[in-house]
Tab-separated table of C-alpha atoms and ligand atoms in Angstrom:
chain	number	residue	atom	x	y	z
A	1	MET	CA	7.016	11.097	-20.852
A	2	SER	CA	7.600	7.418	-19.984
A	3	ARG	CA	5.023	4.908	-21.098
A	4	PHE	CA	4.333	1.219	-21.420
A	5	ILE	CA	3.432	-0.276	-24.774
A	6	ILE	CA	1.633	-3.576	-24.280
A	7	GLU	CA	0.504	-6.044	-26.905
A	8	GLY	CA	-2.372	-7.999	-25.382
A	9	GLY	CA	-3.659	-11.489	-25.893
A	10	THR	CA	-0.417	-13.454	-25.412
A	11	SER	CA	-0.666	-16.556	-23.260
A	12	LEU	CA	0.961	-16.099	-19.872
A	13	LYS	CA	2.664	-18.861	-17.974
A	14	GLY	CA	5.298	-19.065	-15.251
A	15	ASP	CA	6.337	-17.772	-11.854
A	16	ILE	CA	5.981	-14.268	-10.503
A	17	PRO	CA	8.131	-13.531	-7.445
A	18	ILE	CA	6.244	-11.390	-4.931
A	19	SER	CA	8.070	-8.334	-3.559
A	20	GLY	CA	8.043	-7.032	-0.020
A	21	SER	CA	5.066	-4.876	0.844
A	22	LYS	CA	5.375	-1.158	0.040
A	23	ASN	CA	2.907	-0.165	2.725
A	24	ALA	CA	4.818	-2.180	5.323
A	25	ALA	CA	8.278	-0.990	4.241
A	26	LEU	CA	7.424	2.726	4.418
A	27	PRO	CA	6.382	2.879	8.110
A	28	LEU	CA	9.244	0.535	9.021
A	29	ILE	CA	11.705	2.983	7.459
A	30	ALA	CA	10.108	5.806	9.475
A	31	ALA	CA	10.275	3.641	12.628
A	32	SER	CA	14.041	3.333	12.170
A	33	LEU	CA	14.168	6.792	13.790
A	34	LEU	CA	13.185	5.154	17.082
A	35	VAL	CA	16.326	3.012	17.302
A	36	GLU	CA	19.903	3.495	16.198
A	37	GLU	CA	20.517	0.707	13.719
A	38	THR	CA	17.797	-0.992	11.663
A	39	THR	CA	18.176	-3.838	9.204
A	40	LEU	CA	15.186	-4.401	6.972
A	41	ARG	CA	15.100	-7.436	4.704
A	42	ASN	CA	12.901	-8.016	1.649
A	43	VAL	CA	12.519	-4.266	1.012
A	44	PRO	CA	11.094	-3.491	-2.446
A	45	ARG	CA	13.296	-1.297	-4.720
A	46	ILE	CA	10.603	1.230	-5.582
A	47	THR	CA	10.646	4.999	-5.777
A	48	ASP	CA	8.575	5.511	-2.594
A	49	VAL	CA	11.234	3.594	-0.632
A	50	ALA	CA	14.003	5.679	-2.247
A	51	ARG	CA	12.217	8.890	-1.231
A	52	MET	CA	11.778	7.732	2.373
A	53	CYS	CA	15.530	6.953	2.474
A	54	GLU	CA	16.317	10.419	1.080
A	55	ILE	CA	14.342	11.965	3.932
A	56	ILE	CA	16.225	9.867	6.532
A	57	GLU	CA	19.495	11.090	5.002
A	58	TYR	CA	18.300	14.702	4.904
A	59	LEU	CA	17.661	14.427	8.654
A	60	GLY	CA	21.266	13.267	9.217
A	61	GLY	CA	20.845	9.483	9.109
A	62	SER	CA	22.455	7.071	6.687
A	63	THR	CA	20.994	4.319	4.524
A	64	ALA	CA	22.823	1.561	2.627
A	65	TRP	CA	21.737	-1.428	0.579
A	66	LYS	CA	23.564	-4.490	1.921
A	67	ASP	CA	22.232	-6.614	-0.899
A	68	GLU	CA	19.460	-6.244	-3.465
A	69	HIS	CA	16.688	-6.104	-0.852
A	70	THR	CA	18.400	-5.607	2.511
A	71	LEU	CA	18.409	-2.045	3.726
A	72	GLN	CA	20.500	-0.881	6.649
A	73	ILE	CA	19.550	2.390	8.277
A	74	ASN	CA	21.495	4.249	10.925
A	75	THR	CA	19.710	7.112	12.625
A	76	GLY	CA	22.162	7.740	15.488
A	77	ASN	CA	23.061	11.200	14.148
A	78	VAL	CA	19.572	12.344	13.179
A	79	ARG	CA	18.606	15.796	14.443
A	80	PRO	CA	15.120	17.240	14.229
A	81	LYS	CA	14.566	19.666	11.391
A	82	GLU	CA	11.831	20.546	8.948
A	83	LEU	CA	11.320	17.796	6.382
A	84	PRO	CA	12.370	18.790	2.847
A	85	PRO	CA	9.737	20.083	0.390
A	86	ALA	CA	10.110	16.763	-1.506
A	87	ALA	CA	8.190	15.159	1.369
A	88	ARG	CA	5.126	16.854	-0.103
A	89	THR	CA	5.150	14.427	-3.027
A	90	LEU	CA	4.817	11.397	-0.788
A	91	ARG	CA	1.776	10.688	1.384
A	92	ALA	CA	3.842	8.365	3.581
A	93	SER	CA	6.063	11.288	4.689
A	94	ILE	CA	3.403	11.928	7.362
A	95	LEU	CA	4.775	8.759	8.985
A	96	PHE	CA	7.856	10.680	10.142
A	97	ALA	CA	5.689	12.751	12.496
A	98	GLY	CA	5.129	10.005	15.101
A	99	PRO	CA	8.757	8.846	15.489
A	100	LEU	CA	10.197	12.396	15.411
A	101	LEU	CA	7.779	13.419	18.167
A	102	ALA	CA	8.629	10.286	20.138
A	103	ARG	CA	12.369	10.867	19.901
A	104	PHE	CA	12.727	14.662	19.932
A	105	GLY	CA	9.359	15.979	21.096
A	106	GLU	CA	9.017	18.012	17.885
A	107	ALA	CA	8.417	17.614	14.152
A	108	GLU	CA	7.855	19.972	11.236
A	109	LEU	CA	6.708	18.768	7.844
A	110	PRO	CA	4.977	19.933	4.698
A	111	TYR	CA	1.450	18.644	4.206
A	112	PRO	CA	1.753	15.233	2.586
A	113	GLY	CA	0.805	14.594	-1.043
A	114	GLY	CA	0.665	11.285	-2.895
A	115	ASP	CA	-2.030	9.724	-5.039
A	116	VAL	CA	-5.009	11.871	-5.969
A	117	ILE	CA	-7.645	9.352	-4.952
A	118	GLY	CA	-9.584	11.324	-2.369
A	119	ALA	CA	-9.385	14.094	0.223
A	120	ARG	CA	-7.453	12.002	2.766
A	121	PRO	CA	-7.307	14.525	5.620
A	122	ILE	CA	-4.872	13.999	8.487
A	123	ASP	CA	-7.299	15.131	11.187
A	124	SER	CA	-7.428	11.668	12.716
A	125	HIS	CA	-3.621	11.734	13.141
A	126	LEU	CA	-3.710	15.188	14.746
A	127	SER	CA	-6.581	14.562	17.132
A	128	ALA	CA	-4.908	11.354	18.338
A	129	PHE	CA	-1.571	13.155	18.744
A	130	GLU	CA	-3.331	15.831	20.767
A	131	LYS	CA	-4.492	13.211	23.265
A	132	LEU	CA	-0.836	12.276	23.792
A	133	GLY	CA	0.030	15.880	24.573
A	134	VAL	CA	0.987	17.145	21.103
A	135	ILE	CA	0.191	20.708	20.091
A	136	ALA	CA	-0.203	21.266	16.348
A	137	GLU	CA	0.383	24.584	14.598
A	138	GLU	CA	-1.083	24.362	11.119
A	139	LYS	CA	0.411	27.046	8.824
A	140	GLU	CA	2.328	26.589	5.537
A	141	THR	CA	3.928	23.639	7.264
A	142	LEU	CA	2.647	21.413	10.016
A	143	LYS	CA	4.534	22.157	13.285
A	144	LEU	CA	4.122	19.662	16.082
A	145	ASN	CA	5.343	19.866	19.682
A	146	ARG	CA	4.902	17.291	22.390
A	147	LYS	CA	4.400	18.704	25.862
A	148	LYS	CA	4.145	15.508	27.889
A	149	THR	CA	4.705	11.786	27.510
A	150	CYS	CA	1.825	10.009	29.062
A	151	GLY	CA	-0.420	7.217	27.897
A	152	GLY	CA	-4.184	6.985	28.270
A	153	LYS	CA	-7.137	5.795	26.204
A	154	ILE	CA	-7.418	7.050	22.643
A	155	VAL	CA	-10.358	6.310	20.358
A	156	LEU	CA	-9.251	7.013	16.797
A	157	GLU	CA	-11.642	9.312	14.940
A	158	GLU	CA	-11.162	7.202	11.829
A	159	THR	CA	-9.693	3.728	11.552
A	160	SER	CA	-6.837	5.232	9.569
A	161	VAL	CA	-3.894	3.049	8.552
A	162	THR	CA	-1.152	5.683	8.685
A	163	GLY	CA	-2.969	7.352	11.607
A	164	THR	CA	-2.671	4.143	13.648
A	165	GLU	CA	0.954	3.718	12.556
A	166	ASN	CA	1.845	7.264	13.592
A	167	LEU	CA	0.141	6.804	16.907
A	168	VAL	CA	1.857	3.526	17.837
A	169	MET	CA	5.229	5.080	16.952
A	170	LEU	CA	4.527	8.100	19.165
A	171	ALA	CA	3.075	5.968	21.987
A	172	SER	CA	6.256	3.877	21.978
A	173	ALA	CA	7.810	6.789	23.901
A	174	CYS	CA	5.147	6.628	26.650
A	175	THR	CA	6.049	4.618	29.719
A	176	GLU	CA	2.458	4.638	30.967
A	177	GLU	CA	0.049	2.353	29.109
A	178	THR	CA	-1.658	3.680	25.975
A	179	GLU	CA	-4.884	2.016	24.861
A	180	ILE	CA	-5.747	2.614	21.193
A	181	ARG	CA	-9.296	1.771	20.151
A	182	LEU	CA	-10.712	1.649	16.591
A	183	ALA	CA	-7.161	0.989	15.450
A	184	ALA	CA	-6.482	-0.175	11.897
A	185	ALA	CA	-5.387	-3.835	11.769
A	186	GLU	CA	-3.906	-4.062	8.250
A	187	PRO	CA	-0.919	-6.404	7.776
A	188	HIS	CA	1.399	-3.379	7.579
A	189	VAL	CA	0.131	-2.065	10.927
A	190	GLN	CA	0.731	-5.514	12.430
A	191	GLU	CA	4.256	-5.677	11.004
A	192	LEU	CA	5.085	-2.264	12.462
A	193	CYS	CA	3.804	-3.379	15.881
A	194	LYS	CA	6.013	-6.480	15.665
A	195	PHE	CA	8.991	-4.232	14.848
A	196	LEU	CA	8.210	-2.104	17.913
A	197	GLN	CA	8.004	-5.243	20.062
A	198	LYS	CA	11.490	-6.166	18.856
A	199	ALA	CA	12.570	-2.657	19.891
A	200	GLY	CA	11.427	-3.397	23.449
A	201	VAL	CA	7.931	-1.875	23.421
A	202	SER	CA	5.218	-3.965	25.053
A	203	ILE	CA	2.167	-4.319	22.738
A	204	SER	CA	-0.841	-6.599	22.946
A	205	GLY	CA	-3.865	-6.870	20.660
A	206	ILE	CA	-1.852	-6.908	17.415
A	207	GLY	CA	-4.222	-7.714	14.541
A	208	THR	CA	-7.281	-6.417	16.428
A	209	THR	CA	-8.812	-2.960	16.659
A	210	THR	CA	-7.732	-2.481	20.289
A	211	LEU	CA	-4.055	-2.152	21.097
A	212	HIS	CA	-2.532	-1.879	24.558
A	213	MET	CA	1.044	-0.722	24.612
A	214	SER	CA	3.712	0.781	26.806
A	215	GLY	CA	7.182	1.996	26.020
A	216	PRO	CA	9.872	2.998	25.999
A	217	VAL	CA	12.045	1.631	23.216
A	218	THR	CA	14.900	-0.159	24.969
A	219	LYS	CA	16.840	-1.695	22.074
A	220	LYS	CA	19.378	0.051	19.875
A	221	THR	CA	19.219	-2.389	16.957
A	222	VAL	CA	16.297	-4.116	15.267
A	223	GLU	CA	16.121	-6.523	12.341
A	224	HIS	CA	12.881	-7.195	10.527
A	225	THR	CA	11.779	-8.894	7.337
A	226	VAL	CA	9.105	-7.128	5.296
A	227	ASN	CA	6.103	-9.368	4.541
A	228	PRO	CA	5.170	-10.239	0.929
A	229	ASP	CA	2.960	-7.566	-0.606
A	230	GLU	CA	-0.658	-8.726	-0.481
A	231	LEU	CA	-1.562	-5.995	-2.978
A	232	GLU	CA	0.791	-7.573	-5.506
A	233	ILE	CA	-0.719	-10.974	-4.750
A	234	SER	CA	-4.289	-9.895	-5.503
A	235	ALA	CA	-3.194	-7.936	-8.576
A	236	PHE	CA	-1.155	-10.782	-10.096
A	237	ALA	CA	-3.921	-13.253	-9.251
A	238	ALA	CA	-6.414	-11.015	-11.071
A	239	LEU	CA	-3.967	-10.715	-13.975
A	240	ALA	CA	-3.500	-14.484	-14.206
A	241	ALA	CA	-7.232	-15.132	-14.015
A	242	ALA	CA	-8.287	-12.401	-16.458
A	243	THR	CA	-5.787	-13.604	-19.087
A	244	HIS	CA	-6.546	-17.306	-18.433
A	245	GLY	CA	-2.878	-17.765	-17.587
A	246	GLU	CA	-1.146	-20.396	-15.543
A	247	ILE	CA	0.832	-18.541	-12.937
A	248	THR	CA	2.555	-19.299	-9.645
A	249	LEU	CA	2.940	-16.584	-7.003
A	250	HIS	CA	5.616	-16.968	-4.359
A	251	PRO	CA	6.200	-16.197	-1.534
A	252	VAL	CA	2.867	-15.313	0.038
A	253	ASP	CA	1.923	-15.014	3.713
A	254	PRO	CA	-1.429	-16.848	4.018
A	255	GLN	CA	-2.312	-15.282	7.384
A	256	TYR	CA	-3.082	-11.997	5.581
A	257	LEU	CA	-4.991	-13.377	2.581
A	258	ASP	CA	-8.437	-14.528	3.805
A	259	ALA	CA	-10.550	-11.866	2.099
A	260	ILE	CA	-8.570	-12.045	-1.159
A	261	LEU	CA	-8.798	-15.820	-1.464
A	262	LEU	CA	-12.497	-15.748	-0.623
A	263	GLN	CA	-13.108	-13.115	-3.298
A	264	LEU	CA	-11.221	-15.144	-5.919
A	265	GLU	CA	-13.196	-18.272	-5.010
A	266	LYS	CA	-16.489	-16.373	-5.329
A	267	ILE	CA	-15.488	-15.285	-8.842
A	268	HIS	CA	-14.674	-18.958	-9.568
A	269	VAL	CA	-10.993	-18.346	-10.142
A	270	ASN	CA	-9.098	-21.631	-10.250
A	271	VAL	CA	-6.816	-20.846	-7.316
A	272	THR	CA	-4.907	-23.106	-4.929
A	273	LEU	CA	-2.869	-22.105	-1.913
A	274	LYS	CA	-0.194	-24.529	-0.816
A	275	GLY	CA	2.134	-23.414	1.949
A	276	ASP	CA	3.520	-20.062	0.902
A	277	THR	CA	2.679	-20.461	-2.780
A	278	ILE	CA	-0.426	-19.659	-4.816
A	279	HIS	CA	-1.191	-21.325	-8.164
A	280	ILE	CA	-3.685	-19.863	-10.604
A	281	GLN	CA	-4.796	-22.074	-13.474
A	282	PRO	CA	-7.165	-21.492	-16.387
A	283	PRO	CA	-10.807	-21.568	-15.230
A	284	GLN	CA	-12.951	-24.679	-15.427
A	285	GLY	CA	-16.045	-22.639	-16.381
A	286	ALA	CA	-17.094	-19.011	-16.737
A	287	TYR	CA	-16.071	-16.457	-14.128
A	288	GLN	CA	-18.994	-15.265	-12.028
A	289	SER	CA	-19.677	-11.704	-10.969
A	290	HIS	CA	-19.394	-11.126	-7.233
A	291	ARG	CA	-19.784	-7.815	-5.390
A	292	LEU	CA	-16.480	-6.007	-4.867
A	293	GLN	CA	-16.945	-4.011	-1.706
A	294	ALA	CA	-14.111	-2.306	0.122
A	295	GLY	CA	-13.995	-2.704	3.860
A	296	LEU	CA	-11.568	-2.190	6.697
A	297	TYR	CA	-9.100	-5.053	7.141
A	298	PRO	CA	-9.620	-8.016	7.653
A	299	LYS	CA	-12.249	-7.356	4.965
A	300	LEU	CA	-11.130	-6.689	1.400
A	301	VAL	CA	-9.314	-3.340	1.485
A	302	THR	CA	-9.808	-0.610	-1.113
A	303	ASP	CA	-6.418	-1.092	-2.817
A	304	HIS	CA	-7.453	-4.562	-4.064
A	305	LEU	CA	-10.448	-3.252	-5.990
A	306	PRO	CA	-8.991	-1.850	-9.260
A	307	PRO	CA	-7.267	-5.087	-10.441
A	308	LEU	CA	-10.286	-7.174	-9.419
A	309	ALA	CA	-12.599	-4.788	-11.288
A	310	VAL	CA	-10.652	-5.574	-14.472
A	311	LEU	CA	-11.264	-9.264	-13.793
A	312	ALA	CA	-14.969	-8.387	-13.383
A	313	THR	CA	-15.028	-7.288	-17.061
A	314	GLN	CA	-14.381	-10.961	-17.886
A	315	ALA	CA	-17.008	-12.372	-15.462
A	316	GLU	CA	-20.628	-13.118	-16.263
A	317	GLY	CA	-23.145	-10.602	-14.970
A	318	PRO	CA	-22.999	-7.290	-13.108
A	319	THR	CA	-20.335	-6.665	-10.456
A	320	LEU	CA	-20.953	-3.843	-8.016
A	321	VAL	CA	-17.655	-2.062	-7.307
A	322	HIS	CA	-18.172	-0.146	-4.093
A	323	ASP	CA	-15.345	1.867	-2.530
A	324	TRP	CA	-16.833	3.894	0.312
A	325	LEU	CA	-13.427	5.215	1.424
A	326	PHE	CA	-12.114	7.122	-1.557
A	327	GLU	CA	-14.272	9.473	-3.612
A	328	ALA	CA	-11.809	9.889	-6.486
A	329	ARG	CA	-10.612	6.399	-7.222
A	330	GLN	CA	-12.689	5.618	-10.307
A	331	SER	CA	-10.413	7.112	-12.970
A	332	TYR	CA	-9.359	3.621	-14.036
A	333	LEU	CA	-12.995	2.695	-14.704
A	334	ARG	CA	-13.250	5.563	-17.205
A	335	GLU	CA	-10.109	4.238	-18.906
A	336	LEU	CA	-11.638	0.727	-18.957
A	337	ILE	CA	-14.720	2.137	-20.684
A	338	LYS	CA	-12.405	3.494	-23.437
A	339	MET	CA	-11.113	-0.065	-23.848
A	340	GLY	CA	-14.598	-1.477	-24.363
A	341	ALA	CA	-15.693	-2.399	-20.833
A	342	ASN	CA	-19.368	-2.031	-20.004
A	343	VAL	CA	-19.226	0.119	-16.860
A	344	MET	CA	-21.972	2.265	-15.333
A	345	ILE	CA	-20.548	4.807	-12.907
A	346	MET	CA	-23.352	5.493	-10.454
A	347	ASP	CA	-21.728	7.970	-8.056
A	348	PRO	CA	-18.181	8.753	-6.828
A	349	HIS	CA	-18.141	5.578	-4.753
A	350	ARG	CA	-20.123	3.002	-6.747
A	351	ALA	CA	-20.042	1.530	-10.239
A	352	LEU	CA	-21.414	-1.521	-12.022
A	353	VAL	CA	-19.104	-3.525	-14.263
A	354	ILE	CA	-21.166	-5.715	-16.552
A	355	GLY	CA	-19.341	-8.615	-18.156
A	356	PRO	CA	-18.104	-10.402	-19.992
A	357	THR	CA	-16.846	-7.966	-22.617
A	358	PRO	CA	-13.800	-8.079	-24.873
A	359	LEU	CA	-11.290	-5.281	-24.288
A	360	TYR	CA	-9.401	-3.468	-27.045
A	361	GLY	CA	-5.995	-1.804	-26.979
A	362	LYS	CA	-6.186	2.005	-26.567
A	363	GLU	CA	-4.186	4.943	-25.205
A	364	VAL	CA	-4.902	5.115	-21.490
A	365	VAL	CA	-3.541	6.858	-18.413
A	366	SER	CA	-2.374	5.491	-15.070
A	367	TYR	CA	-3.639	8.036	-12.530
A	368	ASP	CA	-2.349	6.320	-9.385
A	369	ILE	CA	-0.446	3.195	-8.345
A	370	ARG	CA	-3.351	0.784	-8.220
A	371	SER	CA	-5.150	2.141	-11.275
A	372	GLY	CA	-1.848	1.781	-13.145
A	373	MET	CA	-1.768	-1.910	-12.296
A	374	ALA	CA	-5.404	-2.201	-13.398
A	375	MET	CA	-4.453	-0.682	-16.765
A	376	ILE	CA	-1.620	-3.191	-17.206
A	377	ILE	CA	-3.975	-6.109	-16.553
A	378	ALA	CA	-6.573	-4.690	-18.949
A	379	ALA	CA	-3.878	-4.198	-21.603
A	380	LEU	CA	-2.746	-7.822	-21.268
A	381	VAL	CA	-6.351	-9.001	-21.677
A	382	ALA	CA	-7.058	-6.669	-24.610
A	383	ARG	CA	-6.805	-7.363	-28.302
A	384	GLY	CA	-4.254	-5.066	-29.929
A	385	THR	CA	-1.827	-2.529	-28.547
A	386	THR	CA	-2.314	-0.396	-25.443
A	387	THR	CA	-0.187	2.596	-24.505
A	388	ILE	CA	-0.175	3.492	-20.817
A	389	THR	CA	1.138	6.899	-19.737
A	390	GLY	CA	1.593	8.104	-16.149
A	391	ILE	CA	3.688	5.033	-15.384
A	392	GLU	CA	5.765	6.894	-12.787
A	393	HIS	CA	2.842	6.080	-10.463
A	394	ILE	CA	3.380	2.380	-11.146
A	395	ASP	CA	7.113	2.694	-10.357
A	396	ARG	CA	6.181	4.079	-6.920
A	397	GLY	CA	4.743	0.735	-5.912
A	398	TYR	CA	5.952	-2.175	-8.080
A	399	GLU	CA	9.563	-3.223	-8.441
A	400	ASN	CA	10.854	-4.247	-11.829
A	401	LEU	CA	7.371	-4.902	-13.096
A	402	GLU	CA	8.067	-5.216	-16.806
A	403	GLU	CA	10.833	-7.777	-16.219
A	404	ARG	CA	8.566	-9.894	-14.054
A	405	LEU	CA	5.809	-9.725	-16.666
A	406	LYS	CA	8.162	-10.445	-19.584
A	407	ASN	CA	9.285	-13.567	-17.729
A	408	ILE	CA	5.755	-14.982	-17.911
A	409	GLY	CA	5.423	-14.170	-21.610
A	410	ALA	CA	3.945	-10.671	-21.584
A	411	ASN	CA	4.695	-8.401	-24.493
A	412	ILE	CA	5.483	-5.167	-22.644
A	413	GLU	CA	7.988	-2.422	-23.455
A	414	ARG	CA	8.904	0.679	-21.480
A	415	ILE	CA	9.560	3.757	-23.582
A	416	ASP	CA	11.427	6.526	-21.749
A	417	SER	CA	11.338	9.885	-23.500
B	501	EPU	N1	-11.631	6.587	6.130
B	501	EPU	C1	-12.856	6.842	6.689
B	501	EPU	N2	-13.227	6.167	7.811
B	501	EPU	C2	-12.418	5.254	8.378
B	501	EPU	C3	-11.156	4.970	7.800
B	501	EPU	C4	-10.789	5.677	6.672
B	501	EPU	O1	-13.610	7.669	6.189
B	501	EPU	O2	-12.781	4.652	9.400
B	501	EPU	C5	-11.241	7.328	4.916
B	501	EPU	C6	-10.200	8.400	5.237
B	501	EPU	O3	-10.813	9.642	5.516
B	501	EPU	C7	-9.389	8.450	3.986
B	501	EPU	C8	-9.479	7.053	3.441
B	501	EPU	O4	-10.571	6.447	4.080
B	501	EPU	O5	-9.942	9.315	3.056
B	501	EPU	C9	-8.194	6.247	3.644
B	501	EPU	O6	-7.917	6.166	4.987
B	501	EPU	P1	-6.510	5.948	5.692
B	501	EPU	O7	-6.220	7.115	6.554
B	501	EPU	O8	-6.567	4.595	6.317
B	501	EPU	O9	-5.482	5.941	4.482
B	501	EPU	P2	-3.938	6.216	4.566
B	501	EPU	O10	-3.436	5.786	5.890
B	501	EPU	O11	-3.637	7.570	4.116
B	501	EPU	C10	-3.163	3.862	3.684
B	501	EPU	C11	-2.389	3.323	2.508
B	501	EPU	C12	-3.189	3.521	1.235
B	501	EPU	C13	-4.523	2.789	1.393
B	501	EPU	C14	-5.254	3.262	2.656
B	501	EPU	C15	-6.507	2.475	2.950
B	501	EPU	C16	-0.088	3.610	3.148
B	501	EPU	C17	1.195	4.350	2.965
B	501	EPU	N3	-1.124	4.031	2.422
B	501	EPU	O12	-3.370	5.228	3.434
B	501	EPU	O13	-2.441	2.910	0.205
B	501	EPU	O14	-5.335	3.031	0.265
B	501	EPU	O15	-4.389	3.136	3.798
B	501	EPU	O16	-6.226	1.115	3.116
B	501	EPU	O17	-0.151	2.655	3.919
B	501	EPU	C18	-1.756	2.467	-1.994
B	501	EPU	O18	-0.860	1.746	-1.557
B	501	EPU	O19	-2.086	2.461	-3.207
B	501	EPU	C19	-2.501	3.357	-1.090
B	501	EPU	C20	-3.151	4.423	-1.503
């Protein structure tokens, strides 16, 4: 079982390059089914991306890395068939449903898996599909058939990120206007909409909760650059602050960072944004507790909470960590308690982190991508040695993490056995 061994307490200084966003890259790879030739730049080399490429190839497409982060995808020869069972291991495989329905009028896939952080039903995807004429047969696999291609007004049952992404990909086949209300507006949804615009689809309202769009896709080739991962930015900022390091993060896209920067300021992190670069310096006083409450974008989204909760262990006073979306995302808080954090878990959605407390190296588990990153930050803060197992979750979302951390002075080793 692979694990990280981390010796905490070293002083951290230097630059951390920010990778392209995982949650933007995955729907963009799925959207490549809507055109023939796609070139995606700044794609992170992570296992979730590799699995999405495997699925494209299984369907008859081809994928090739033109350089370290430029991915070329050709889907000219794709034919509709049931997605492979491996799709079950990846929540984002649900994102193939929208483009397959748009292009072929049919899709069959296993129910998606992914992180165990909550129930995450796909009802909102299916009820929206239904309004665009899709009939779903839910048996061992999910069988979808599209009977008509018309637009209309759709109010999403939940402001679901992948639900909105699936819907805009399907609606790109509709020549009549589709109005999507209560749409998710996350950076990755916006990037996908921009990709569809490049493919010839007309879309207005990008970045808001109401989208108006009409297809069809008219272009055969699209090039797009994946935006810097805002989840890496908040995590590395929390890491720098919690370890009192002096760290530069580059590149960042400031248009997507309002809630993160505000949160860091409220905690009194010594942060400066200049152009597309963020500098974190050692604090000028004590960090202050400030409520960590997940919201729908443009508020602070749930995935930022675990790293910031580790920072809360080093802030003065009680921090309420409130994630109303996921009911099983607190595993990392239990691991933090093992390391000496003072955490009161109040219910599946709320906890109080009372700081400041020293952390101590222990054996802990990474249960999902973001809790894995939280464990790494805690280990770098802690006195002594921490062993983190379950690091395959971390590899799903962060490219070359140990190299990037070693470059700023972290004492981290990967043991593969
Ligand atoms: N939810 C509601 N009401 C809403 C919106 C959401 O109850 O109005 C609940 C859903 O029922 C679900 C949860 O909130 O249980 C998450 O909802 P969503 O459908 O938006 O999640 P998702 O599309 O499956 C994406 C990201 C997740 C991220 C969530 C929330 C991708 C591939 N995945 O998942 O990313 O946590 O949005 O922002 O984009 C991660 O990267 O670590 C990750 C888990």
